[in-house]
């Protein structure tokens, strides 16, 4: 079996536009960091990029993803051992680690549209990085994980909540540069989704589909923002299914949740397919229609908790329409049985992390708005604002463990169990798009990329 490779062709116009957008992004970051430093009483912030964790009892390294704070400043999602220093009113400094090393290929010289915005210092080893970070006068904060050398972690207060809460709150409003990065991440991921669908229809195994996806995106699994979910048939009922079976199965159903990265920003996309024009295909179509209506309603000023509740009701109606439930949608909501079929949240913020920070943060000061008790897995409880980028990912699943719990309850009496048996071999349906909320409505970054 052969799948086409279609490498991503960078065109100059696209590069120019991202360069123009980066300047304004950088200025916004400076303003936000300056305000956050003043409000939290710090003079300087050191942001360490991080290092790959070694595997236990081995000198091999785990996959690496840079500190998201670092990635928002510089498009270096793979840079290890470097740091950025931000002051209240100083040009940000980038300490760029470029070791002299014959075991690995050292990072290339920093180049591109973003370099002119930094006081650039190249370091050849950790001790030079540490030297380039010491001597800051005043109160210092450090944002770093436990891969940072002790000398860097102790340069000041480590990960102070007052400062990180302010920065995390701000990150929920994306700059134009960030949105453009996510548009491009979506365009890359869509190439993978097309190749994956073709491979599924050709009868490929999960492993082969996964490879076809990565090839078409031109991204290795470590470059993707999260582990692909490539689920054939009943595997679609496993919410975080991360196996890649090598055996080919007669293709029946296919759920793919797979993204891509651009400059460290994520796309997060799910599609579900049925091999035949059957009842499962009709169920997918209904979920897809409901999903598009929910996307339409993701408008500025809308409370995401209300959007989740509305999605739950729409999905209950889909189950009634497809004769899975013998009660009406209101009863399905009242009895709580939708937790069996839609056991996750409607979506989450997305950005430099696939599950971006601040989804429960009610105020810049860090007050939390937890999800309602009946929807404990909802990752986003905030009101949508212009600049929000979030996912909308309703789903309906036939999960053995949850169905068994429901079977002998009163609510279980309203379920058409024969119908369930018909759907179990298909696993489940999820449809997921990335939505950019604007002042006047929204832009569906994913559907635009599929067009
Ligand atoms: N792919 C992870 C998620 O959809 O949240
Ligand atoms: Mn998602
Ligand atoms: Mn997803």
Coordinates of C-alpha atoms and ligand atoms in Angstrom, one line a residue:
X1 CA 0.0 0.0 0.0
X2 CA 1.4 3.4 -0.9
X3 CA 0.2 6.8 0.5
X4 CA 1.2 10.1 -1.1
X5 CA 3.5 12.4 0.7
X6 CA 2.7 16.0 0.2
X7 CA 5.4 18.0 2.0
X8 CA 4.5 21.4 3.4
X9 CA 5.6 24.1 0.9
X10 CA 6.4 27.3 2.7
X11 CA 5.6 30.3 0.5
X12 CA 7.3 33.6 0.9
X13 CA 4.1 35.5 1.3
X14 CA 3.1 33.3 4.3
X15 CA 6.5 33.9 5.9
X16 CA 6.2 37.6 5.5
X17 CA 2.8 37.7 7.0
X18 CA 3.9 35.8 10.1
X19 CA 6.9 38.1 10.5
X20 CA 4.6 41.2 10.4
X21 CA 2.3 39.6 13.0
X22 CA 5.2 38.6 15.3
X23 CA 6.2 42.2 15.9
X24 CA 2.7 43.1 17.3
X25 CA 2.6 39.8 19.3
X26 CA 6.0 40.6 20.8
X27 CA 4.8 44.1 21.9
X28 CA 1.7 42.6 23.4
X29 CA 3.8 40.1 25.4
X30 CA 6.1 42.9 26.6
X31 CA 3.1 44.9 27.8
X32 CA 1.5 41.9 29.5
X33 CA 4.7 40.8 31.2
X34 CA 5.5 44.4 32.4
X35 CA 2.1 44.7 34.0
X36 CA 2.3 41.3 35.5
X37 CA 5.7 42.0 37.0
X38 CA 4.6 45.3 38.5
X39 CA 1.4 43.9 39.9
X40 CA 3.1 40.9 41.5
X41 CA 6.1 42.9 42.8
X42 CA 8.9 41.5 40.7
X43 CA 11.5 43.3 38.6
X44 CA 12.6 40.4 36.5
X45 CA 11.3 37.1 35.1
X46 CA 13.5 34.3 34.0
X47 CA 11.7 31.8 31.7
X48 CA 13.7 28.6 31.3
X49 CA 13.0 26.5 28.2
X50 CA 13.5 23.1 29.9
X51 CA 15.4 20.0 29.0
X52 CA 14.3 16.5 28.0
X53 CA 13.9 14.1 30.9
X54 CA 16.3 11.1 30.8
X55 CA 14.7 7.7 30.9
X56 CA 15.0 5.9 34.2
X57 CA 18.4 4.1 34.4
X58 CA 19.3 5.1 30.9
X59 CA 20.9 7.9 29.0
X60 CA 18.1 8.0 26.3
X61 CA 15.8 11.0 26.5
X62 CA 12.0 11.3 26.7
X63 CA 10.2 13.3 24.0
X64 CA 10.7 17.0 24.7
X65 CA 8.3 20.0 24.6
X66 CA 9.5 23.4 25.6
X67 CA 8.0 25.4 28.5
X68 CA 4.9 26.9 27.0
X69 CA 5.9 30.3 28.4
X70 CA 9.1 30.1 26.4
X71 CA 7.3 29.0 23.2
X72 CA 5.0 32.0 23.3
X73 CA 8.1 34.3 23.1
X74 CA 10.1 32.5 20.5
X75 CA 9.2 30.0 17.8
X76 CA 11.7 27.5 19.2
X77 CA 9.5 24.7 20.4
X78 CA 12.4 22.3 20.5
X79 CA 15.0 24.5 22.2
X80 CA 16.5 23.0 25.3
X81 CA 18.6 24.6 28.0
X82 CA 18.0 28.2 27.0
X83 CA 16.1 31.0 28.8
X84 CA 14.5 34.4 28.3
X85 CA 14.8 37.3 30.7
X86 CA 12.0 39.8 30.8
X87 CA 12.2 43.0 32.8
X88 CA 9.6 45.7 33.5
X89 CA 11.0 47.9 30.8
X90 CA 14.0 46.3 29.2
X91 CA 14.5 44.6 25.8
X92 CA 14.0 40.9 26.5
X93 CA 17.2 38.9 26.6
X94 CA 17.4 35.4 24.9
X95 CA 20.1 33.2 26.2
X96 CA 20.5 30.7 23.4
X97 CA 22.2 27.4 24.3
X98 CA 24.3 26.2 21.4
X99 CA 26.6 23.6 22.8
X100 CA 29.8 22.4 21.2
X101 CA 28.9 18.8 21.0
X102 CA 29.9 16.0 18.6
X103 CA 27.3 13.6 19.9
X104 CA 24.3 15.7 18.8
X105 CA 23.7 18.2 16.1
X106 CA 23.8 21.6 17.9
X107 CA 20.9 24.0 17.3
X108 CA 21.4 26.2 14.2
X109 CA 22.3 29.9 14.7
X110 CA 19.2 31.8 15.7
X111 CA 17.8 33.3 12.5
X112 CA 14.6 34.9 11.2
X113 CA 12.1 37.6 11.8
X114 CA 11.9 37.3 15.5
X115 CA 15.7 37.6 16.4
X116 CA 15.8 41.4 16.1
X117 CA 13.4 41.7 19.1
X118 CA 15.9 40.2 21.5
X119 CA 19.2 41.0 23.2
X120 CA 20.7 37.7 22.0
X121 CA 23.4 35.9 24.0
X122 CA 24.8 32.6 22.9
X123 CA 26.0 30.2 25.5
X124 CA 28.1 27.1 24.9
X125 CA 27.2 25.2 28.1
X126 CA 25.0 25.3 31.2
X127 CA 27.5 27.4 33.2
X128 CA 27.5 30.1 30.4
X129 CA 23.7 30.1 30.5
X130 CA 23.8 30.5 34.3
X131 CA 26.4 33.4 34.0
X132 CA 24.1 35.1 31.4
X133 CA 21.2 35.0 33.9
X134 CA 23.0 36.1 37.1
X135 CA 23.5 39.6 38.3
X136 CA 19.9 40.8 37.9
X137 CA 19.2 43.5 40.5
X138 CA 15.9 43.5 42.3
X139 CA 13.3 40.9 42.8
X140 CA 13.5 37.9 40.4
X141 CA 10.9 35.3 39.5
X142 CA 11.7 32.1 37.7
X143 CA 9.3 30.0 35.6
X144 CA 11.0 26.6 35.2
X145 CA 10.3 22.9 35.7
X146 CA 12.5 20.5 37.5
X147 CA 14.8 19.9 34.5
X148 CA 16.4 23.4 35.2
X149 CA 19.8 23.4 36.9
X150 CA 19.5 24.2 40.7
X151 CA 21.4 27.5 40.1
X152 CA 18.7 28.7 37.7
X153 CA 15.8 27.5 39.9
X154 CA 17.2 29.4 42.8
X155 CA 17.8 32.7 41.0
X156 CA 14.6 34.0 42.5
X157 CA 11.1 32.9 43.5
X158 CA 10.2 29.7 41.6
X159 CA 6.9 29.8 39.7
X160 CA 5.1 32.3 41.9
X161 CA 1.4 31.9 41.6
X162 CA 0.6 35.6 41.7
X163 CA 2.7 36.2 38.6
X164 CA 1.8 33.0 36.7
X165 CA -1.9 33.5 37.4
X166 CA -1.7 36.9 35.7
X167 CA 0.2 35.6 32.7
X168 CA -2.1 32.5 32.4
X169 CA -5.2 34.7 32.5
X170 CA -3.8 36.9 29.7
X171 CA -2.9 33.9 27.6
X172 CA -6.6 33.2 27.1
X173 CA -6.7 36.2 24.7
X174 CA -4.7 35.2 21.6
X175 CA -2.8 37.6 19.5
X176 CA -3.2 37.7 15.7
X177 CA 0.2 36.0 15.4
X178 CA -1.0 33.1 17.6
X179 CA -4.2 32.7 15.7
X180 CA -2.3 32.6 12.4
X181 CA 0.0 29.9 13.9
X182 CA -3.1 27.9 14.8
X183 CA -4.6 28.5 11.3
X184 CA -1.4 27.0 9.8
X185 CA -1.3 24.1 12.3
X186 CA -4.9 23.3 11.2
X187 CA -3.9 23.4 7.5
X188 CA -1.1 21.0 8.2
X189 CA -3.3 18.7 10.3
X190 CA -6.0 18.6 7.6
X191 CA -3.5 17.2 5.1
X192 CA -2.9 14.4 7.6
X193 CA -6.7 13.8 8.2
X194 CA -7.3 13.5 4.4
X195 CA -4.5 10.9 4.1
X196 CA -5.7 9.0 7.2
X197 CA -9.3 8.8 5.8
X198 CA -8.0 7.5 2.5
X199 CA -5.8 4.9 4.3
X200 CA -8.8 3.8 6.4
X201 CA -11.0 3.3 3.3
X202 CA -8.1 1.3 1.8
X203 CA -8.2 -1.1 4.8
X204 CA -5.0 0.0 6.5
X205 CA -4.2 -0.9 10.1
X206 CA -4.1 1.6 12.8
X207 CA -0.3 1.7 12.7
X208 CA -0.4 2.3 8.9
X209 CA -3.0 5.0 9.2
X210 CA -0.8 6.7 11.9
X211 CA 2.2 6.6 9.6
X212 CA 0.2 7.9 6.7
X213 CA -1.0 10.8 8.9
X214 CA 2.5 11.7 10.1
X215 CA 3.9 11.6 6.5
X216 CA 1.2 13.8 5.1
X217 CA 1.7 16.3 7.9
X218 CA 5.5 16.1 7.5
X219 CA 5.7 15.9 11.4
X220 CA 7.1 13.1 13.5
X221 CA 5.0 11.9 16.4
X222 CA 7.2 14.0 18.8
X223 CA 6.5 17.1 16.8
X224 CA 2.7 16.6 17.0
X225 CA 1.1 18.5 19.9
X226 CA -0.4 15.3 21.5
X227 CA -0.4 11.5 20.8
X228 CA -2.7 10.7 17.9
X229 CA -5.8 8.7 18.6
X230 CA -6.2 6.3 15.7
X231 CA -9.1 4.1 16.6
X232 CA -10.7 1.5 14.4
X233 CA -14.1 0.0 15.1
X234 CA -14.8 -0.6 18.8
X235 CA -11.6 1.2 19.8
X236 CA -13.4 4.4 19.2
X237 CA -15.1 3.8 22.6
X238 CA -11.7 4.2 24.4
X239 CA -11.5 8.0 25.0
X240 CA -7.7 8.2 25.1
X241 CA -6.9 5.2 22.9
X242 CA -3.2 5.4 22.2
X243 CA -2.4 1.9 20.8
X244 CA -1.5 1.5 17.1
X245 CA -2.5 -2.0 16.2
X246 CA -0.6 -3.6 13.4
X247 CA -3.3 -6.0 12.4
X248 CA -5.6 -5.0 9.6
X249 CA -9.3 -5.3 10.4
X250 CA -12.2 -5.2 8.0
X251 CA -12.8 -1.4 8.1
X252 CA -16.1 -0.6 9.8
X253 CA -15.6 2.7 11.8
X254 CA -12.8 5.1 12.3
X255 CA -12.3 7.8 14.9
X256 CA -9.2 9.9 14.5
X257 CA -8.2 12.7 17.0
X258 CA -5.0 14.1 15.6
X259 CA -3.4 17.5 15.5
X260 CA -0.3 19.3 14.2
X261 CA 2.0 22.1 15.4
X262 CA 3.2 25.3 13.9
X263 CA 5.8 27.4 15.8
X264 CA 4.8 25.5 18.9
X265 CA 1.1 26.2 18.6
X266 CA -1.4 23.4 18.3
X267 CA -4.3 22.2 16.2
X268 CA -6.6 19.6 17.8
X269 CA -9.0 17.9 15.3
X270 CA -11.3 14.9 15.5
X271 CA -13.3 13.2 12.7
X272 CA -15.3 10.0 12.6
X273 CA -16.1 7.9 9.6
X274 CA -18.2 4.9 8.8
X275 CA -17.1 2.5 6.0
X276 CA -20.6 1.9 4.8
X277 CA -23.7 4.1 4.3
X278 CA -25.3 2.6 7.4
X279 CA -27.0 3.7 10.7
X280 CA -23.6 4.6 12.2
X281 CA -23.0 6.9 9.2
X282 CA -26.3 8.5 10.0
X283 CA -25.4 8.9 13.7
X284 CA -22.1 10.6 12.6
X285 CA -24.1 13.0 10.4
X286 CA -26.4 14.0 13.3
X287 CA -23.4 14.6 15.7
X288 CA -21.7 16.6 13.0
X289 CA -24.8 18.7 12.5
X290 CA -25.2 19.3 16.2
X291 CA -21.5 20.1 16.5
X292 CA -21.7 22.8 13.7
X293 CA -24.7 24.4 15.5
X294 CA -22.8 24.5 18.8
X295 CA -19.8 26.0 16.9
X296 CA -22.1 28.7 15.5
X297 CA -23.2 29.5 19.1
X298 CA -19.6 29.9 20.4
X299 CA -20.0 33.7 20.3
X300 CA -18.4 36.4 22.5
X301 CA -20.2 36.8 25.8
X302 CA -21.4 33.2 25.9
X303 CA -20.7 31.2 29.1
X304 CA -18.9 28.0 28.0
X305 CA -20.7 26.1 30.8
X306 CA -24.0 26.9 29.2
X307 CA -22.6 25.9 25.8
X308 CA -21.6 22.5 27.3
X309 CA -25.1 22.1 28.8
X310 CA -26.7 22.9 25.5
X311 CA -24.4 20.4 23.8
X312 CA -25.5 17.7 26.3
X313 CA -29.2 18.4 25.4
X314 CA -28.5 18.3 21.7
X315 CA -26.7 15.0 22.0
X316 CA -29.5 13.6 24.1
X317 CA -31.9 14.5 21.2
X318 CA -29.6 12.8 18.7
X319 CA -29.8 9.6 20.8
X320 CA -33.6 9.9 20.9
X321 CA -33.8 10.5 17.1
X322 CA -31.6 7.4 16.5
X323 CA -33.8 5.3 18.7
X324 CA -31.1 4.6 21.3
X325 CA -33.2 6.3 24.0
X326 CA -36.9 5.6 24.5
X327 CA -37.4 8.6 26.7
X328 CA -37.3 12.3 25.6
X329 CA -34.2 14.5 25.8
X330 CA -35.3 16.3 29.0
X331 CA -35.7 13.1 30.9
X332 CA -32.3 11.9 29.7
X333 CA -30.7 15.1 31.1
X334 CA -32.7 14.9 34.4
X335 CA -31.8 11.2 35.1
X336 CA -28.1 11.9 34.4
X337 CA -27.9 9.1 31.9
X338 CA -26.1 11.3 29.4
X339 CA -22.9 10.9 31.5
X340 CA -22.9 7.3 30.0
X341 CA -22.9 8.5 26.4
X342 CA -21.1 11.9 26.6
X343 CA -18.7 11.4 29.5
X344 CA -16.3 14.3 28.8
X345 CA -16.3 18.0 28.5
X346 CA -17.3 20.0 25.4
X347 CA -13.8 21.3 24.9
X348 CA -10.9 23.4 26.2
X349 CA -8.7 26.4 25.5
X350 CA -6.0 25.7 23.0
X351 CA -2.7 27.5 22.1
X352 CA 0.9 26.9 23.0
X353 CA -0.5 23.8 24.8
X354 CA -3.2 21.6 23.4
X355 CA -5.0 22.0 26.7
X356 CA -4.1 25.6 27.3
X357 CA -3.9 27.1 30.8
X358 CA -6.5 29.1 32.6
X359 CA -9.7 27.3 31.6
X360 CA -11.1 27.4 35.1
X361 CA -9.5 30.8 36.1
X362 CA -12.3 33.2 36.9
X363 CA -10.1 36.3 37.5
X364 CA -6.6 37.5 36.8
X365 CA -5.9 37.0 40.6
X366 CA -6.3 33.3 40.2
X367 CA -9.9 32.7 41.6
X368 CA -11.2 29.4 40.2
X369 CA -14.6 28.5 38.8
X370 CA -14.7 24.8 39.0
X371 CA -16.9 22.8 36.6
X372 CA -20.4 22.0 37.8
X373 CA -20.6 18.7 39.9
X374 CA -22.6 17.0 37.2
X375 CA -20.0 17.8 34.5
X376 CA -16.7 17.2 36.4
X377 CA -14.5 16.8 33.3
X378 CA -15.3 20.2 31.8
X379 CA -12.0 21.9 31.2
X380 CA -13.4 25.4 30.4
X381 CA -15.8 27.3 32.6
X382 CA -15.2 30.8 31.3
X383 CA -17.1 33.3 29.2
X384 CA -15.9 33.4 25.6
X385 CA -14.2 36.7 24.7
X386 CA -12.9 38.1 21.5
X387 CA -9.5 36.4 21.1
X388 CA -10.5 33.1 22.8
X389 CA -9.5 30.0 20.9
X390 CA -11.2 26.9 22.1
X391 CA -12.2 23.5 20.8
X392 CA -15.8 22.3 20.4
X393 CA -15.8 18.5 20.6
X394 CA -19.1 16.8 21.3
X395 CA -19.1 13.0 21.2
X396 CA -21.4 10.0 21.7
X397 CA -19.8 6.6 22.8
X398 CA -20.8 3.1 23.5
X399 CA -18.4 2.3 26.4
X400 CA -18.9 -1.2 27.9
X401 CA -17.9 -0.2 31.4
X402 CA -20.3 2.7 31.6
X403 CA -23.1 0.8 29.9
X404 CA -22.8 -2.0 32.4
X405 CA -23.2 0.6 35.2
X406 CA -26.3 2.0 33.6
X407 CA -28.0 -1.3 32.7
X408 CA -29.7 -2.2 36.0
X409 CA -30.6 1.3 37.1
X410 CA -34.0 3.0 36.7
X411 CA -32.6 5.3 34.0
X412 CA -31.4 2.2 32.2
X413 CA -35.0 1.2 31.6
X414 CA -35.3 4.0 29.1
X415 CA -32.4 2.7 26.9
X416 CA -33.0 0.5 23.8
X417 CA -30.5 -2.1 24.7
X418 CA -30.8 -4.0 21.4
X419 CA -29.9 -0.8 19.6
X420 CA -26.9 -0.4 21.8
X421 CA -25.7 -3.9 20.8
X422 CA -25.9 -2.8 17.2
X423 CA -23.7 0.3 17.8
X424 CA -21.1 -1.2 20.2
X425 CA -18.9 -2.6 17.4
X426 CA -18.6 1.0 16.0
X427 CA -17.1 2.4 19.2
X428 CA -18.2 6.0 19.2
X429 CA -18.4 9.4 17.4
X430 CA -16.6 12.6 18.1
X431 CA -16.3 15.7 15.9
X432 CA -13.8 18.4 17.0
X433 CA -13.0 21.8 15.6
X434 CA -10.9 24.7 16.8
X435 CA -12.8 28.0 17.1
X436 CA -11.4 31.5 17.2
X437 CA -13.9 33.8 18.9
X438 CA -13.9 37.3 17.4
X439 CA -15.6 40.6 18.3
X440 CA -18.3 39.9 15.8
X441 CA -18.7 36.1 15.9
X442 CA -16.2 33.4 15.3
X443 CA -13.9 31.8 12.8
X444 CA -13.9 28.0 12.6
X445 CA -10.1 27.4 12.0
X446 CA -10.7 23.7 11.2
X447 CA -13.6 23.9 8.8
X448 CA -11.8 26.7 6.9
X449 CA -8.8 24.4 6.6
X450 CA -10.9 21.5 5.2
X451 CA -12.5 23.8 2.6
Ligands
LIG1 N1 -6.8 15.5 21.6 C1 -7.1 15.8 23.0 C2 -8.4 16.5 23.1 O1 -9.2 16.5 22.2 O2 -8.6 17.1 24.1
LIG2 MN1 -9.6 18.6 22.3
LIG3 MN1 -8.7 16.1 20.2

